Short mmCIF file of C-alpha atoms in Angstrom, two decimals:
data_model
loop_
_atom_site.label_atom_id
_atom_site.label_comp_id
_atom_site.label_asym_id
_atom_site.label_seq_id
_atom_site.Cartn_x
_atom_site.Cartn_y
_atom_site.Cartn_z
CA UNK D 1 0.00 -0.02 -0.01
CA UNK D 2 1.13 3.62 -0.51
CA UNK D 3 3.46 5.33 1.92
CA UNK D 4 2.51 8.04 4.35
CA UNK D 5 4.27 10.46 2.00
CA UNK D 6 1.70 9.65 -0.69
CA UNK D 7 -1.21 9.92 1.71
CA UNK D 8 -0.01 13.41 2.72
CA UNK D 9 0.15 14.72 -0.84
CA UNK D 10 -2.16 17.60 -1.75
CA UNK D 11 -5.47 16.23 -3.02
CA UNK D 12 -5.01 17.58 -6.55
CA UNK D 13 -1.53 16.02 -6.94
CA UNK D 14 -2.69 12.74 -5.43
CA UNK D 15 -5.72 12.50 -7.72
CA UNK D 16 -3.58 13.29 -10.76
CA UNK D 17 -1.27 10.40 -9.94
CA UNK D 18 -4.20 8.02 -9.31
CA UNK D 19 -5.72 8.93 -12.67
CA UNK D 20 -2.37 8.39 -14.40
CA UNK D 21 -2.07 4.92 -12.79
CA UNK D 22 -5.61 3.91 -13.80
CA UNK D 23 -5.05 5.19 -17.33
CA UNK D 24 -1.91 3.08 -17.70
CA UNK D 25 -3.56 -0.08 -16.30
CA UNK D 26 -6.42 0.46 -18.76
CA UNK D 27 -3.98 0.98 -21.67
CA UNK D 28 -1.99 -2.25 -21.47
CA UNK D 29 -1.97 -5.62 -19.69
CA UNK D 30 -0.43 -5.73 -16.19
CA UNK D 31 2.96 -7.10 -17.27
CA UNK D 32 3.39 -4.25 -19.77
CA UNK D 33 2.47 -1.41 -17.43
CA UNK D 34 5.15 1.31 -17.64
CA UNK D 35 6.05 3.29 -14.55
CA UNK D 36 7.80 5.76 -16.87
CA UNK D 37 4.51 6.50 -18.61
CA UNK D 38 2.77 6.93 -15.28
CA UNK D 39 5.30 9.45 -13.96
CA UNK D 40 5.21 11.36 -17.27
CA UNK D 41 1.41 11.52 -17.21
CA UNK D 42 1.39 12.56 -13.55
CA UNK D 43 4.24 15.02 -14.10
CA UNK D 44 6.40 13.66 -11.27
CA UNK D 45 9.92 12.24 -11.15
CA UNK D 46 10.56 8.51 -11.10
CA UNK D 47 12.29 8.99 -7.76
CA UNK D 48 9.18 10.60 -6.35
CA UNK D 49 7.12 7.63 -7.52
CA UNK D 50 9.21 5.27 -5.38
CA UNK D 51 8.66 7.55 -2.40
CA UNK D 52 4.96 6.76 -2.79
CA UNK D 53 4.93 3.06 -3.82
CA UNK D 54 7.33 0.19 -3.30
CA UNK D 55 6.72 -1.39 -6.72
CA UNK D 56 4.11 -2.03 -9.39
CA UNK D 57 2.34 -4.67 -7.29
CA UNK D 58 2.11 -2.28 -4.36
CA UNK D 59 0.57 0.31 -6.69
CA UNK D 60 -1.96 -2.22 -8.00
CA UNK D 61 -3.01 -3.14 -4.47
CA UNK D 62 -3.85 0.48 -3.77
CA UNK D 63 -5.79 0.92 -7.02
CA UNK D 64 -7.79 -2.22 -6.24
CA UNK D 65 -8.58 -1.11 -2.68
CA UNK D 66 -12.17 -0.12 -3.61
CA UNK D 67 -12.69 -3.60 -5.13
CA UNK D 68 -11.34 -5.27 -1.97
CA UNK D 69 -13.58 -3.22 0.31
CA UNK D 70 -16.72 -3.88 -1.74
CA UNK D 71 -15.82 -7.55 -2.10
CA UNK D 72 -15.58 -8.03 1.67
CA UNK D 73 -18.95 -6.25 2.05
CA UNK D 74 -20.41 -8.63 -0.57
CA UNK D 75 -19.06 -11.66 1.29
CA UNK D 76 -20.55 -10.45 4.59
CA UNK D 77 -23.95 -9.79 3.02
CA UNK D 78 -23.96 -13.11 1.19
CA UNK D 79 -23.07 -14.93 4.40
CA UNK D 80 -26.00 -13.26 6.18
CA UNK D 81 -28.40 -13.93 3.32
CA UNK D 82 -27.41 -17.59 2.91
CA UNK D 83 -26.54 -18.57 6.49
CA UNK D 84 -22.85 -18.93 5.74
CA UNK D 85 -23.33 -21.22 2.74
CA UNK D 86 -19.81 -21.36 1.27
CA UNK D 87 -20.98 -22.15 -2.28
CA UNK D 88 -23.57 -19.37 -2.35
CA UNK D 89 -20.89 -16.94 -1.17
CA UNK D 90 -18.66 -17.86 -4.09
CA UNK D 91 -21.53 -17.48 -6.54
CA UNK D 92 -22.05 -13.97 -5.19
CA UNK D 93 -18.32 -13.22 -5.41
CA UNK D 94 -18.33 -13.97 -9.14
CA UNK D 95 -21.46 -11.89 -9.79
CA UNK D 96 -20.10 -8.97 -7.79
CA UNK D 97 -16.78 -9.07 -9.68
CA UNK D 98 -18.62 -9.17 -13.00
CA UNK D 99 -20.84 -6.22 -12.02
CA UNK D 100 -17.90 -4.18 -10.66
CA UNK D 101 -15.86 -4.76 -13.79
CA UNK D 102 -18.67 -3.84 -16.15
CA UNK D 103 -19.14 -0.38 -14.66
CA UNK D 104 -18.21 2.30 -17.18
CA UNK D 105 -15.37 3.69 -15.06
CA UNK D 106 -13.87 0.24 -14.50
CA UNK D 107 -14.35 -1.81 -17.66
CA UNK D 108 -11.13 -1.03 -19.59
CA UNK D 109 -9.08 -1.25 -16.39
CA UNK D 110 -10.67 -4.52 -15.29
CA UNK D 111 -10.40 -6.16 -18.70
CA UNK D 112 -6.63 -5.89 -18.33
CA UNK D 113 -6.13 -6.66 -14.67
CA UNK D 114 -8.59 -9.52 -14.23
CA UNK D 115 -7.17 -11.49 -17.17
CA UNK D 116 -3.69 -11.59 -15.63
CA UNK D 117 -2.47 -14.54 -13.56
CA UNK D 118 -0.07 -12.19 -11.81
CA UNK D 119 -2.93 -9.96 -10.76
CA UNK D 120 -4.90 -12.87 -9.35
CA UNK D 121 -1.87 -13.75 -7.21
CA UNK D 122 -1.76 -10.15 -6.04
CA UNK D 123 -5.45 -10.16 -5.17
CA UNK D 124 -5.13 -13.40 -3.22
CA UNK D 125 -2.21 -11.95 -1.29
CA UNK D 126 -4.09 -8.72 -0.61
CA UNK D 127 -7.13 -10.56 0.70
CA UNK D 128 -4.83 -12.55 2.98
CA UNK D 129 -3.95 -9.23 4.60
CA UNK D 130 -1.03 -8.69 2.23
CA UNK D 131 0.78 -11.81 3.40
CA UNK D 132 0.74 -14.69 0.92
CA UNK D 133 1.91 -17.00 3.72
CA UNK D 134 -1.41 -16.52 5.52
CA UNK D 135 -3.16 -19.80 4.75
CA UNK D 136 -6.02 -19.21 7.20
CA UNK D 137 -8.18 -17.31 4.68
CA UNK D 138 -9.00 -14.68 7.26
CA UNK D 139 -10.81 -12.59 4.63
CA UNK D 140 -13.56 -15.20 4.26
CA UNK D 141 -13.26 -17.80 7.04
CA UNK D 142 -15.34 -15.91 9.63
CA UNK D 143 -18.32 -15.84 7.26
CA UNK D 144 -18.42 -19.57 6.45
CA UNK D 145 -20.71 -22.02 8.23
CA UNK D 146 -18.64 -25.20 8.06
CA UNK D 147 -21.03 -27.32 10.11
CA UNK D 148 -22.69 -28.78 7.00
CA UNK D 149 -19.46 -29.50 5.13
CA UNK D 150 -17.99 -32.99 4.86
CA UNK D 151 -14.65 -32.10 6.45
CA UNK D 152 -12.56 -33.45 9.30
CA UNK D 153 -10.33 -30.45 9.95
CA UNK D 154 -9.70 -26.81 9.13
CA UNK D 155 -7.05 -27.99 6.68
CA UNK D 156 -9.80 -29.76 4.73
CA UNK D 157 -11.70 -26.49 4.56
CA UNK D 158 -8.62 -24.64 3.30
CA UNK D 159 -8.22 -27.25 0.57
CA UNK D 160 -11.84 -26.67 -0.46
CA UNK D 161 -11.25 -22.94 -0.52
CA UNK D 162 -8.20 -23.38 -2.75
CA UNK D 163 -10.29 -25.35 -5.25
CA UNK D 164 -13.13 -22.79 -5.20
CA UNK D 165 -10.74 -19.88 -5.61
CA UNK D 166 -9.06 -21.56 -8.56
CA UNK D 167 -12.39 -22.26 -10.32
CA UNK D 168 -13.57 -18.70 -9.61
CA UNK D 169 -10.37 -17.09 -10.87
CA UNK D 170 -10.71 -18.98 -14.14
CA UNK D 171 -14.33 -17.86 -14.50
CA UNK D 172 -13.36 -14.23 -13.85
CA UNK D 173 -10.69 -14.39 -16.54
CA UNK D 174 -13.20 -15.89 -18.99
CA UNK D 175 -15.71 -13.16 -18.15
CA UNK D 176 -13.35 -10.35 -19.07
CA UNK D 177 -11.94 -12.13 -22.11
CA UNK D 178 -15.44 -12.82 -23.46
CA UNK D 179 -17.72 -10.12 -22.03
CA UNK D 180 -20.42 -10.88 -24.59
CA UNK D 181 -20.78 -14.40 -23.11
CA UNK D 182 -21.29 -13.25 -19.51
CA UNK D 183 -24.55 -15.13 -18.87
CA UNK D 184 -23.22 -18.34 -20.39
CA UNK D 185 -19.99 -18.18 -18.36
CA UNK D 186 -21.87 -17.54 -15.10
CA UNK D 187 -24.27 -20.41 -15.84
CA UNK D 188 -21.36 -22.78 -16.48
CA UNK D 189 -19.66 -21.58 -13.31
CA UNK D 190 -22.80 -22.25 -11.28
CA UNK D 191 -22.90 -25.79 -12.70
CA UNK D 192 -19.29 -26.38 -11.62
CA UNK D 193 -20.11 -25.08 -8.14
CA UNK D 194 -23.03 -27.50 -7.90
CA UNK D 195 -20.73 -30.39 -8.90
CA UNK D 196 -18.23 -29.41 -6.24
CA UNK D 197 -21.01 -28.98 -3.65
CA UNK D 198 -22.67 -32.36 -4.25
CA UNK D 199 -19.66 -34.43 -5.24
CA UNK D 200 -18.78 -36.47 -8.31
CA UNK D 201 -19.65 -39.95 -7.15
CA UNK D 202 -23.17 -41.37 -6.71
CA UNK D 203 -24.09 -41.83 -3.07
CA UNK D 204 -24.85 -45.54 -3.41
CA UNK D 205 -21.38 -46.36 -4.79
#
């Protein structure tokens, strides 16, 4: 996240830099984002940029902060609406991400960032309170009712979460690569979630 130096910038200068960052992320895929272009657009020195952000990933985390905040709010609401149903929560996560990304101010930006494997890794790290070593899924675990899951330990739950996150990330990438097929992609995702929820083997076998 940005340094205190950035947070203390005059509002006009801060907003100019934020707009330059968003413009660059909308222009090219994540791995081709140019810090040089950002500093030129914002009319600051490259040295000043590194007084505000540690690196490109740090900058992305800040730009995505609105998404993170709204995502957590979506998870909380979904948990309340569906009594902590893990699978319903993930369905709502996908729909929220699709709606967020389709907003006029976000669409070009999101088409680039949500189709990048690197960005998905960054998002996962950010939701783990910026520590990729945090395997306790503290961003979602408190909202899950695990009493109806066929698990023997918390580790089993974390394995389930890894699978669901992987399936969801793939669906998000497909959504922003093929926006015109949104309904079809969401329907297919829901089907996969149902398969994961109910299992792949008949009960009498």
